[in-house]
Amino acid sequence: MEHVFETHAHYDDEWFEEDRDALLVQFPGQGIEKVVNIAASLASIPTTIALAEQYDYIYAAVGVHPSETKELTEENFSLVREMAQHPKAVAVGEIGLDYYWDETERSVQKYWFERQIELARELKKPLVIHSRDAAKDTMDMMKALHTEEIGGVIHCFSNSVEMAKEYVNMGFYIGVGGVVTFKNARVLKEVVQAIPLERIVLETDSPYLAPVPYRGKRNCSLYLPYVVTAISELKQVSEEEVVQVTNKNAHQLYRLEGEWLN
Ligand code: NI
């Protein structure tokens, strides 16, 4: 496969410590055209930007994951704002609400979710949304804050068909990864069938959520063809069409339109 656009990975993770560069240099030759590396904590913002500076096909999303928001202060948030203006920072994320890991108070998560949404609005960059066990609160906040004016992606989508359609109506893309290859992922398969291919983007969330047959192992973008195959079967279109359409979607999502299929 060629022209695969990986919209969500964490290659600065320590799991890649030993072979990071050896892995990343293979991507252009293996059909991975572009990668957006997603920051998730204060510490991962500079490491994400460093990867984007080192590789021309890697871009950065700058933001703080809901479970890490307890480390944010006014002072370090001004650094986040600064780093989010890096020329290769294409989005604000991953940000949102996570009630699965209850280590950060919900009120703290909500406060910094709103602040980071407002940062994206100010910088005119799309949102990379993380929502886990917090579907209603995430949607309520996104509606109240008029995020349909900002746009972005709901990463690793794991909610109902109805909610997927609602996000699509708000102009958001739906991130689909390795989970779609799992036998028990009935609802996600229904989501993929229910929404237009024009609203789906490919992601791995590497090093997590490897597709079958690598389930449970370290994930990487080279496994995206398994996700492409699963989507092509669910949508009854060719793998080539899945790659081409999701590539175009990802360029529009991250506002790299001028570079589509260059
Ligand atoms: Ni992630």
PDB file of C-alpha atoms and ligand atoms in Angstrom:
ATOM      1  CA  MET A   1       0.000   0.000   0.000  1.00  0.00           C
ATOM      2  CA  GLU A   2       1.073   3.557  -0.710  1.00  0.00           C
ATOM      3  CA  HIS A   3      -0.068   6.938   0.589  1.00  0.00           C
ATOM      4  CA  VAL A   4      -1.186   5.689   4.005  1.00  0.00           C
ATOM      5  CA  PHE A   5      -1.720   8.673   6.362  1.00  0.00           C
ATOM      6  CA  GLU A   6      -1.203   7.787  10.038  1.00  0.00           C
ATOM      7  CA  THR A   7      -3.181  10.384  12.007  1.00  0.00           C
ATOM      8  CA  HIS A   8      -2.321   9.353  15.597  1.00  0.00           C
ATOM      9  CA  ALA A   9       0.837   7.784  17.032  1.00  0.00           C
ATOM     10  CA  HIS A  10       3.191   8.223  19.990  1.00  0.00           C
ATOM     11  CA  TYR A  11       6.684   7.449  18.672  1.00  0.00           C
ATOM     12  CA  ASP A  12       8.340   9.417  21.466  1.00  0.00           C
ATOM     13  CA  ASP A  13       7.051   6.706  23.858  1.00  0.00           C
ATOM     14  CA  GLU A  14       9.787   4.842  25.721  1.00  0.00           C
ATOM     15  CA  TRP A  15       8.577   1.592  24.168  1.00  0.00           C
ATOM     16  CA  PHE A  16      10.383   2.774  20.974  1.00  0.00           C
ATOM     17  CA  GLU A  17      13.555   3.712  22.818  1.00  0.00           C
ATOM     18  CA  GLU A  18      15.733   0.985  21.321  1.00  0.00           C
ATOM     19  CA  ASP A  19      14.775   1.068  17.656  1.00  0.00           C
ATOM     20  CA  ARG A  20      12.909   4.357  17.111  1.00  0.00           C
ATOM     21  CA  ASP A  21      15.028   5.736  14.271  1.00  0.00           C
ATOM     22  CA  ALA A  22      15.528   2.345  12.606  1.00  0.00           C
ATOM     23  CA  LEU A  23      11.721   1.997  12.519  1.00  0.00           C
ATOM     24  CA  LEU A  24      10.818   5.540  11.446  1.00  0.00           C
ATOM     25  CA  VAL A  25      13.248   5.645   8.505  1.00  0.00           C
ATOM     26  CA  GLN A  26      11.431   2.646   6.965  1.00  0.00           C
ATOM     27  CA  PHE A  27       8.088   4.436   6.693  1.00  0.00           C
ATOM     28  CA  PRO A  28       8.402   6.241   3.324  1.00  0.00           C
ATOM     29  CA  GLY A  29       9.572   3.039   1.623  1.00  0.00           C
ATOM     30  CA  GLN A  30       6.753   1.023   3.227  1.00  0.00           C
ATOM     31  CA  GLY A  31       3.895   3.232   2.072  1.00  0.00           C
ATOM     32  CA  ILE A  32       3.476   5.401   5.175  1.00  0.00           C
ATOM     33  CA  GLU A  33       3.303   8.871   3.646  1.00  0.00           C
ATOM     34  CA  LYS A  34       2.746  11.061   6.704  1.00  0.00           C
ATOM     35  CA  VAL A  35       2.499  10.591  10.473  1.00  0.00           C
ATOM     36  CA  VAL A  36       1.115  12.924  13.127  1.00  0.00           C
ATOM     37  CA  ASN A  37       2.838  12.283  16.446  1.00  0.00           C
ATOM     38  CA  ILE A  38       0.541  13.190  19.304  1.00  0.00           C
ATOM     39  CA  ALA A  39       1.740  14.733  22.554  1.00  0.00           C
ATOM     40  CA  ALA A  40      -0.044  13.567  25.697  1.00  0.00           C
ATOM     41  CA  SER A  41       1.830  15.137  28.615  1.00  0.00           C
ATOM     42  CA  LEU A  42       3.908  18.263  29.221  1.00  0.00           C
ATOM     43  CA  ALA A  43       7.097  16.194  28.850  1.00  0.00           C
ATOM     44  CA  SER A  44       5.979  14.682  25.541  1.00  0.00           C
ATOM     45  CA  ILE A  45       5.448  18.049  23.805  1.00  0.00           C
ATOM     46  CA  PRO A  46       9.166  18.812  23.216  1.00  0.00           C
ATOM     47  CA  THR A  47       9.883  15.167  22.311  1.00  0.00           C
ATOM     48  CA  THR A  48       7.003  15.230  19.814  1.00  0.00           C
ATOM     49  CA  ILE A  49       8.265  18.471  18.272  1.00  0.00           C
ATOM     50  CA  ALA A  50      11.793  17.032  18.077  1.00  0.00           C
ATOM     51  CA  LEU A  51      10.492  14.124  15.955  1.00  0.00           C
ATOM     52  CA  ALA A  52       8.650  16.568  13.681  1.00  0.00           C
ATOM     53  CA  GLU A  53      11.859  18.564  13.251  1.00  0.00           C
ATOM     54  CA  GLN A  54      13.906  15.443  12.532  1.00  0.00           C
ATOM     55  CA  TYR A  55      11.598  13.859   9.905  1.00  0.00           C
ATOM     56  CA  ASP A  56       9.899  15.859   7.167  1.00  0.00           C
ATOM     57  CA  TYR A  57       6.984  13.353   7.012  1.00  0.00           C
ATOM     58  CA  ILE A  58       6.241  13.611  10.743  1.00  0.00           C
ATOM     59  CA  TYR A  59       3.984  16.368  12.121  1.00  0.00           C
ATOM     60  CA  ALA A  60       3.081  17.237  15.710  1.00  0.00           C
ATOM     61  CA  ALA A  61      -0.075  17.649  17.762  1.00  0.00           C
ATOM     62  CA  VAL A  62       0.528  19.682  20.908  1.00  0.00           C
ATOM     63  CA  GLY A  63      -1.655  19.265  23.981  1.00  0.00           C
ATOM     64  CA  VAL A  64      -2.070  17.581  27.350  1.00  0.00           C
ATOM     65  CA  HIS A  65      -4.104  14.359  27.830  1.00  0.00           C
ATOM     66  CA  PRO A  66      -6.948  14.666  30.382  1.00  0.00           C
ATOM     67  CA  SER A  67      -5.292  12.246  32.833  1.00  0.00           C
ATOM     68  CA  GLU A  68      -2.185  14.474  32.850  1.00  0.00           C
ATOM     69  CA  THR A  69      -3.923  17.825  33.282  1.00  0.00           C
ATOM     70  CA  LYS A  70      -3.225  17.917  37.021  1.00  0.00           C
ATOM     71  CA  GLU A  71       0.342  18.942  36.108  1.00  0.00           C
ATOM     72  CA  LEU A  72      -0.855  22.071  34.268  1.00  0.00           C
ATOM     73  CA  THR A  73      -0.457  25.563  35.728  1.00  0.00           C
ATOM     74  CA  GLU A  74      -0.894  29.030  34.215  1.00  0.00           C
ATOM     75  CA  GLU A  75       2.852  29.240  33.933  1.00  0.00           C
ATOM     76  CA  ASN A  76       3.509  25.982  32.078  1.00  0.00           C
ATOM     77  CA  PHE A  77       0.360  26.429  30.001  1.00  0.00           C
ATOM     78  CA  SER A  78       1.944  29.516  28.457  1.00  0.00           C
ATOM     79  CA  LEU A  79       4.739  27.192  27.274  1.00  0.00           C
ATOM     80  CA  VAL A  80       2.128  24.854  25.783  1.00  0.00           C
ATOM     81  CA  ARG A  81       0.676  27.834  23.913  1.00  0.00           C
ATOM     82  CA  GLU A  82       4.128  28.731  22.620  1.00  0.00           C
ATOM     83  CA  MET A  83       4.977  25.192  21.475  1.00  0.00           C
ATOM     84  CA  ALA A  84       1.572  24.822  19.804  1.00  0.00           C
ATOM     85  CA  GLN A  85       2.665  27.591  17.417  1.00  0.00           C
ATOM     86  CA  HIS A  86       5.576  25.570  16.059  1.00  0.00           C
ATOM     87  CA  PRO A  87       5.368  25.505  12.226  1.00  0.00           C
ATOM     88  CA  LYS A  88       4.918  21.718  12.228  1.00  0.00           C
ATOM     89  CA  ALA A  89       2.304  21.687  15.007  1.00  0.00           C
ATOM     90  CA  VAL A  90      -0.856  20.878  13.029  1.00  0.00           C
ATOM     91  CA  ALA A  91      -3.350  20.359  15.879  1.00  0.00           C
ATOM     92  CA  VAL A  92      -4.101  20.794  19.577  1.00  0.00           C
ATOM     93  CA  GLY A  93      -4.226  17.389  21.258  1.00  0.00           C
ATOM     94  CA  GLU A  94      -4.716  14.964  22.553  1.00  0.00           C
ATOM     95  CA  ILE A  95      -7.187  16.650  24.880  1.00  0.00           C
ATOM     96  CA  GLY A  96     -10.536  15.671  26.365  1.00  0.00           C
ATOM     97  CA  LEU A  97     -12.023  13.749  29.282  1.00  0.00           C
ATOM     98  CA  ASP A  98     -11.024  10.351  30.684  1.00  0.00           C
ATOM     99  CA  TYR A  99     -13.096   8.897  33.517  1.00  0.00           C
ATOM    100  CA  TYR A 100     -11.546   5.426  33.151  1.00  0.00           C
ATOM    101  CA  TRP A 101      -8.316   6.434  34.849  1.00  0.00           C
ATOM    102  CA  ASP A 102      -9.681   8.323  37.842  1.00  0.00           C
ATOM    103  CA  GLU A 103      -6.374   9.879  38.826  1.00  0.00           C
ATOM    104  CA  THR A 104      -7.266  13.436  37.874  1.00  0.00           C
ATOM    105  CA  GLU A 105     -10.362  15.141  39.274  1.00  0.00           C
ATOM    106  CA  ARG A 106     -13.114  15.614  36.729  1.00  0.00           C
ATOM    107  CA  SER A 107     -13.370  19.331  37.480  1.00  0.00           C
ATOM    108  CA  VAL A 108      -9.644  19.718  36.724  1.00  0.00           C
ATOM    109  CA  GLN A 109      -9.994  17.753  33.467  1.00  0.00           C
ATOM    110  CA  LYS A 110     -12.945  19.886  32.387  1.00  0.00           C
ATOM    111  CA  TYR A 111     -11.174  23.152  33.203  1.00  0.00           C
ATOM    112  CA  TRP A 112      -8.127  22.295  31.055  1.00  0.00           C
ATOM    113  CA  PHE A 113     -10.225  20.722  28.302  1.00  0.00           C
ATOM    114  CA  GLU A 114     -11.976  24.061  27.923  1.00  0.00           C
ATOM    115  CA  ARG A 115      -8.727  26.037  28.073  1.00  0.00           C
ATOM    116  CA  GLN A 116      -7.159  23.847  25.383  1.00  0.00           C
ATOM    117  CA  ILE A 117     -10.253  24.092  23.171  1.00  0.00           C
ATOM    118  CA  GLU A 118      -9.977  27.870  23.446  1.00  0.00           C
ATOM    119  CA  LEU A 119      -6.278  27.627  22.571  1.00  0.00           C
ATOM    120  CA  ALA A 120      -7.159  25.717  19.400  1.00  0.00           C
ATOM    121  CA  ARG A 121      -9.748  28.346  18.513  1.00  0.00           C
ATOM    122  CA  GLU A 122      -7.236  31.134  19.053  1.00  0.00           C
ATOM    123  CA  LEU A 123      -4.510  29.396  16.986  1.00  0.00           C
ATOM    124  CA  LYS A 124      -6.995  28.199  14.320  1.00  0.00           C
ATOM    125  CA  LYS A 125      -5.869  24.576  14.646  1.00  0.00           C
ATOM    126  CA  PRO A 126      -8.057  21.456  14.740  1.00  0.00           C
ATOM    127  CA  LEU A 127      -8.707  19.404  17.880  1.00  0.00           C
ATOM    128  CA  VAL A 128      -7.533  15.838  18.567  1.00  0.00           C
ATOM    129  CA  ILE A 129     -10.111  14.586  21.072  1.00  0.00           C
ATOM    130  CA  HIS A 130      -9.602  11.776  23.597  1.00  0.00           C
ATOM    131  CA  SER A 131     -12.806  10.620  25.296  1.00  0.00           C
ATOM    132  CA  ARG A 132     -12.958   7.507  27.460  1.00  0.00           C
ATOM    133  CA  ASP A 133     -15.918   6.549  29.646  1.00  0.00           C
ATOM    134  CA  ALA A 134     -16.980  10.193  29.406  1.00  0.00           C
ATOM    135  CA  ALA A 135     -19.096  10.268  26.247  1.00  0.00           C
ATOM    136  CA  LYS A 136     -21.901  12.507  27.470  1.00  0.00           C
ATOM    137  CA  ASP A 137     -19.747  15.079  29.250  1.00  0.00           C
ATOM    138  CA  THR A 138     -17.408  15.271  26.250  1.00  0.00           C
ATOM    139  CA  MET A 139     -20.270  15.886  23.842  1.00  0.00           C
ATOM    140  CA  ASP A 140     -21.972  18.379  26.189  1.00  0.00           C
ATOM    141  CA  MET A 141     -18.790  20.439  26.525  1.00  0.00           C
ATOM    142  CA  MET A 142     -18.015  20.297  22.826  1.00  0.00           C
ATOM    143  CA  LYS A 143     -21.509  21.532  21.993  1.00  0.00           C
ATOM    144  CA  ALA A 144     -21.502  24.246  24.651  1.00  0.00           C
ATOM    145  CA  LEU A 145     -18.116  25.501  23.428  1.00  0.00           C
ATOM    146  CA  HIS A 146     -19.188  25.418  19.758  1.00  0.00           C
ATOM    147  CA  THR A 147     -16.347  23.170  18.688  1.00  0.00           C
ATOM    148  CA  GLU A 148     -18.106  22.685  15.352  1.00  0.00           C
ATOM    149  CA  GLU A 149     -16.490  26.049  14.509  1.00  0.00           C
ATOM    150  CA  ILE A 150     -13.036  24.539  15.170  1.00  0.00           C
ATOM    151  CA  GLY A 151     -13.229  20.965  13.842  1.00  0.00           C
ATOM    152  CA  GLY A 152     -10.929  18.020  14.391  1.00  0.00           C
ATOM    153  CA  VAL A 153     -10.987  14.287  15.048  1.00  0.00           C
ATOM    154  CA  ILE A 154     -12.494  12.027  17.687  1.00  0.00           C
ATOM    155  CA  HIS A 155      -9.533   9.715  18.160  1.00  0.00           C
ATOM    156  CA  CYS A 156      -9.962   5.967  18.720  1.00  0.00           C
ATOM    157  CA  PHE A 157     -13.722   6.354  18.554  1.00  0.00           C
ATOM    158  CA  SER A 158     -15.434   3.998  21.009  1.00  0.00           C
ATOM    159  CA  ASN A 159     -19.002   5.232  21.380  1.00  0.00           C
ATOM    160  CA  SER A 160     -22.377   4.574  19.788  1.00  0.00           C
ATOM    161  CA  VAL A 161     -23.456   4.899  16.166  1.00  0.00           C
ATOM    162  CA  GLU A 162     -25.750   7.786  17.176  1.00  0.00           C
ATOM    163  CA  MET A 163     -22.882   9.688  18.759  1.00  0.00           C
ATOM    164  CA  ALA A 164     -20.627   9.053  15.744  1.00  0.00           C
ATOM    165  CA  LYS A 165     -23.308  10.532  13.486  1.00  0.00           C
ATOM    166  CA  GLU A 166     -23.657  13.529  15.783  1.00  0.00           C
ATOM    167  CA  TYR A 167     -19.918  14.246  15.620  1.00  0.00           C
ATOM    168  CA  VAL A 168     -19.962  13.817  11.850  1.00  0.00           C
ATOM    169  CA  ASN A 169     -22.809  16.345  11.666  1.00  0.00           C
ATOM    170  CA  MET A 170     -20.642  18.737  13.693  1.00  0.00           C
ATOM    171  CA  GLY A 171     -17.950  18.359  11.025  1.00  0.00           C
ATOM    172  CA  PHE A 172     -15.601  16.062  12.943  1.00  0.00           C
ATOM    173  CA  TYR A 173     -13.627  13.133  11.587  1.00  0.00           C
ATOM    174  CA  ILE A 174     -13.761   9.719  13.281  1.00  0.00           C
ATOM    175  CA  GLY A 175     -10.406   8.026  14.023  1.00  0.00           C
ATOM    176  CA  VAL A 176     -10.441   4.264  13.382  1.00  0.00           C
ATOM    177  CA  GLY A 177      -7.568   1.968  14.362  1.00  0.00           C
ATOM    178  CA  GLY A 178      -6.652  -1.580  15.323  1.00  0.00           C
ATOM    179  CA  VAL A 179      -9.778  -2.137  17.415  1.00  0.00           C
ATOM    180  CA  VAL A 180     -11.808  -2.475  14.185  1.00  0.00           C
ATOM    181  CA  THR A 181      -9.971  -5.782  13.525  1.00  0.00           C
ATOM    182  CA  PHE A 182     -11.058  -7.264  16.879  1.00  0.00           C
ATOM    183  CA  LYS A 183     -13.795  -9.909  16.696  1.00  0.00           C
ATOM    184  CA  ASN A 184     -15.704  -8.371  19.611  1.00  0.00           C
ATOM    185  CA  ALA A 185     -15.702  -4.788  18.225  1.00  0.00           C
ATOM    186  CA  ARG A 186     -19.315  -5.039  17.072  1.00  0.00           C
ATOM    187  CA  VAL A 187     -20.304  -1.407  17.724  1.00  0.00           C
ATOM    188  CA  LEU A 188     -17.207   0.072  16.067  1.00  0.00           C
ATOM    189  CA  LYS A 189     -17.835  -2.064  12.975  1.00  0.00           C
ATOM    190  CA  GLU A 190     -21.408  -0.684  12.890  1.00  0.00           C
ATOM    191  CA  VAL A 191     -20.033   2.844  13.240  1.00  0.00           C
ATOM    192  CA  VAL A 192     -17.718   2.310  10.238  1.00  0.00           C
ATOM    193  CA  GLN A 193     -20.663   1.063   8.180  1.00  0.00           C
ATOM    194  CA  ALA A 194     -22.948   3.896   9.302  1.00  0.00           C
ATOM    195  CA  ILE A 195     -20.765   6.925   8.569  1.00  0.00           C
ATOM    196  CA  PRO A 196     -19.369   8.038   5.203  1.00  0.00           C
ATOM    197  CA  LEU A 197     -15.818   6.958   4.309  1.00  0.00           C
ATOM    198  CA  GLU A 198     -15.243  10.694   3.724  1.00  0.00           C
ATOM    199  CA  ARG A 199     -15.332  11.170   7.539  1.00  0.00           C
ATOM    200  CA  ILE A 200     -12.955   8.337   8.550  1.00  0.00           C
ATOM    201  CA  VAL A 201      -9.220   8.707   9.190  1.00  0.00           C
ATOM    202  CA  LEU A 202      -6.679   5.939   9.875  1.00  0.00           C
ATOM    203  CA  GLU A 203      -4.793   5.800  13.150  1.00  0.00           C
ATOM    204  CA  THR A 204      -2.852   3.319  15.267  1.00  0.00           C
ATOM    205  CA  ASP A 205      -2.399   5.033  18.664  1.00  0.00           C
ATOM    206  CA  SER A 206       1.007   3.292  18.577  1.00  0.00           C
ATOM    207  CA  PRO A 207       2.457   1.779  20.681  1.00  0.00           C
ATOM    208  CA  TYR A 208      -1.026   0.743  21.882  1.00  0.00           C
ATOM    209  CA  LEU A 209      -3.992  -1.091  20.330  1.00  0.00           C
ATOM    210  CA  ALA A 210      -2.217  -3.241  17.737  1.00  0.00           C
ATOM    211  CA  PRO A 211      -4.560  -4.869  15.206  1.00  0.00           C
ATOM    212  CA  VAL A 212      -5.104  -8.613  14.831  1.00  0.00           C
ATOM    213  CA  PRO A 213      -2.784 -10.573  14.312  1.00  0.00           C
ATOM    214  CA  TYR A 214      -0.521  -8.432  16.530  1.00  0.00           C
ATOM    215  CA  ARG A 215      -3.114  -7.767  19.243  1.00  0.00           C
ATOM    216  CA  GLY A 216      -1.380  -7.173  22.589  1.00  0.00           C
ATOM    217  CA  LYS A 217       2.023  -6.499  20.978  1.00  0.00           C
ATOM    218  CA  ARG A 218       3.716  -3.160  20.357  1.00  0.00           C
ATOM    219  CA  ASN A 219       1.841  -1.367  17.580  1.00  0.00           C
ATOM    220  CA  CYS A 220       3.327   0.700  14.746  1.00  0.00           C
ATOM    221  CA  SER A 221       2.108   2.400  11.566  1.00  0.00           C
ATOM    222  CA  LEU A 222       3.373  -0.500   9.415  1.00  0.00           C
ATOM    223  CA  TYR A 223       0.339  -2.481  10.686  1.00  0.00           C
ATOM    224  CA  LEU A 224      -2.187   0.016   9.256  1.00  0.00           C
ATOM    225  CA  PRO A 225      -2.868  -2.223   6.221  1.00  0.00           C
ATOM    226  CA  TYR A 226      -4.772  -4.574   8.579  1.00  0.00           C
ATOM    227  CA  VAL A 227      -7.024  -1.655   9.520  1.00  0.00           C
ATOM    228  CA  VAL A 228      -7.437  -0.751   5.839  1.00  0.00           C
ATOM    229  CA  THR A 229      -8.486  -4.330   5.001  1.00  0.00           C
ATOM    230  CA  ALA A 230     -11.072  -4.380   7.807  1.00  0.00           C
ATOM    231  CA  ILE A 231     -12.563  -1.036   6.699  1.00  0.00           C
ATOM    232  CA  SER A 232     -12.650  -2.095   3.033  1.00  0.00           C
ATOM    233  CA  GLU A 233     -14.588  -5.241   3.953  1.00  0.00           C
ATOM    234  CA  LEU A 234     -17.055  -3.311   6.123  1.00  0.00           C
ATOM    235  CA  LYS A 235     -17.599  -0.582   3.498  1.00  0.00           C
ATOM    236  CA  GLN A 236     -17.509  -2.957   0.492  1.00  0.00           C
ATOM    237  CA  VAL A 237     -14.949  -0.797  -1.331  1.00  0.00           C
ATOM    238  CA  SER A 238     -11.402  -1.559  -2.462  1.00  0.00           C
ATOM    239  CA  GLU A 239      -8.424  -1.180  -0.134  1.00  0.00           C
ATOM    240  CA  GLU A 240      -7.026   1.340  -2.616  1.00  0.00           C
ATOM    241  CA  GLU A 241     -10.136   3.504  -2.210  1.00  0.00           C
ATOM    242  CA  VAL A 242      -9.922   3.325   1.595  1.00  0.00           C
ATOM    243  CA  VAL A 243      -6.292   4.508   1.495  1.00  0.00           C
ATOM    244  CA  GLN A 244      -6.930   7.299  -1.037  1.00  0.00           C
ATOM    245  CA  VAL A 245     -10.064   8.674   0.639  1.00  0.00           C
ATOM    246  CA  THR A 246      -8.669   8.526   4.189  1.00  0.00           C
ATOM    247  CA  ASN A 247      -5.465  10.168   2.928  1.00  0.00           C
ATOM    248  CA  LYS A 248      -7.471  13.074   1.544  1.00  0.00           C
ATOM    249  CA  ASN A 249      -9.551  13.244   4.747  1.00  0.00           C
ATOM    250  CA  ALA A 250      -6.421  13.415   6.905  1.00  0.00           C
ATOM    251  CA  HIS A 251      -4.952  16.226   4.797  1.00  0.00           C
ATOM    252  CA  GLN A 252      -8.199  18.159   5.207  1.00  0.00           C
ATOM    253  CA  LEU A 253      -8.382  17.383   8.935  1.00  0.00           C
ATOM    254  CA  TYR A 254      -4.855  18.662   9.600  1.00  0.00           C
ATOM    255  CA  ARG A 255      -5.170  21.399   6.960  1.00  0.00           C
ATOM    256  CA  LEU A 256      -2.366  20.112   4.777  1.00  0.00           C
ATOM    257  CA  GLU A 257      -4.689  20.163   1.738  1.00  0.00           C
ATOM    258  CA  GLY A 258      -2.149  21.656  -0.619  1.00  0.00           C
ATOM    259  CA  GLU A 259       0.056  18.650  -0.031  1.00  0.00           C
ATOM    260  CA  TRP A 260      -2.490  15.978  -0.888  1.00  0.00           C
ATOM    261  CA  LEU A 261      -0.778  13.075  -2.694  1.00  0.00           C
ATOM    262  CA  ASN A 262       2.337  15.064  -3.416  1.00  0.00           C
TER     263      ASN A 262
HETATM  264 NI    NI B   1      -3.120   8.559  21.804  1.00  0.00          NI
END
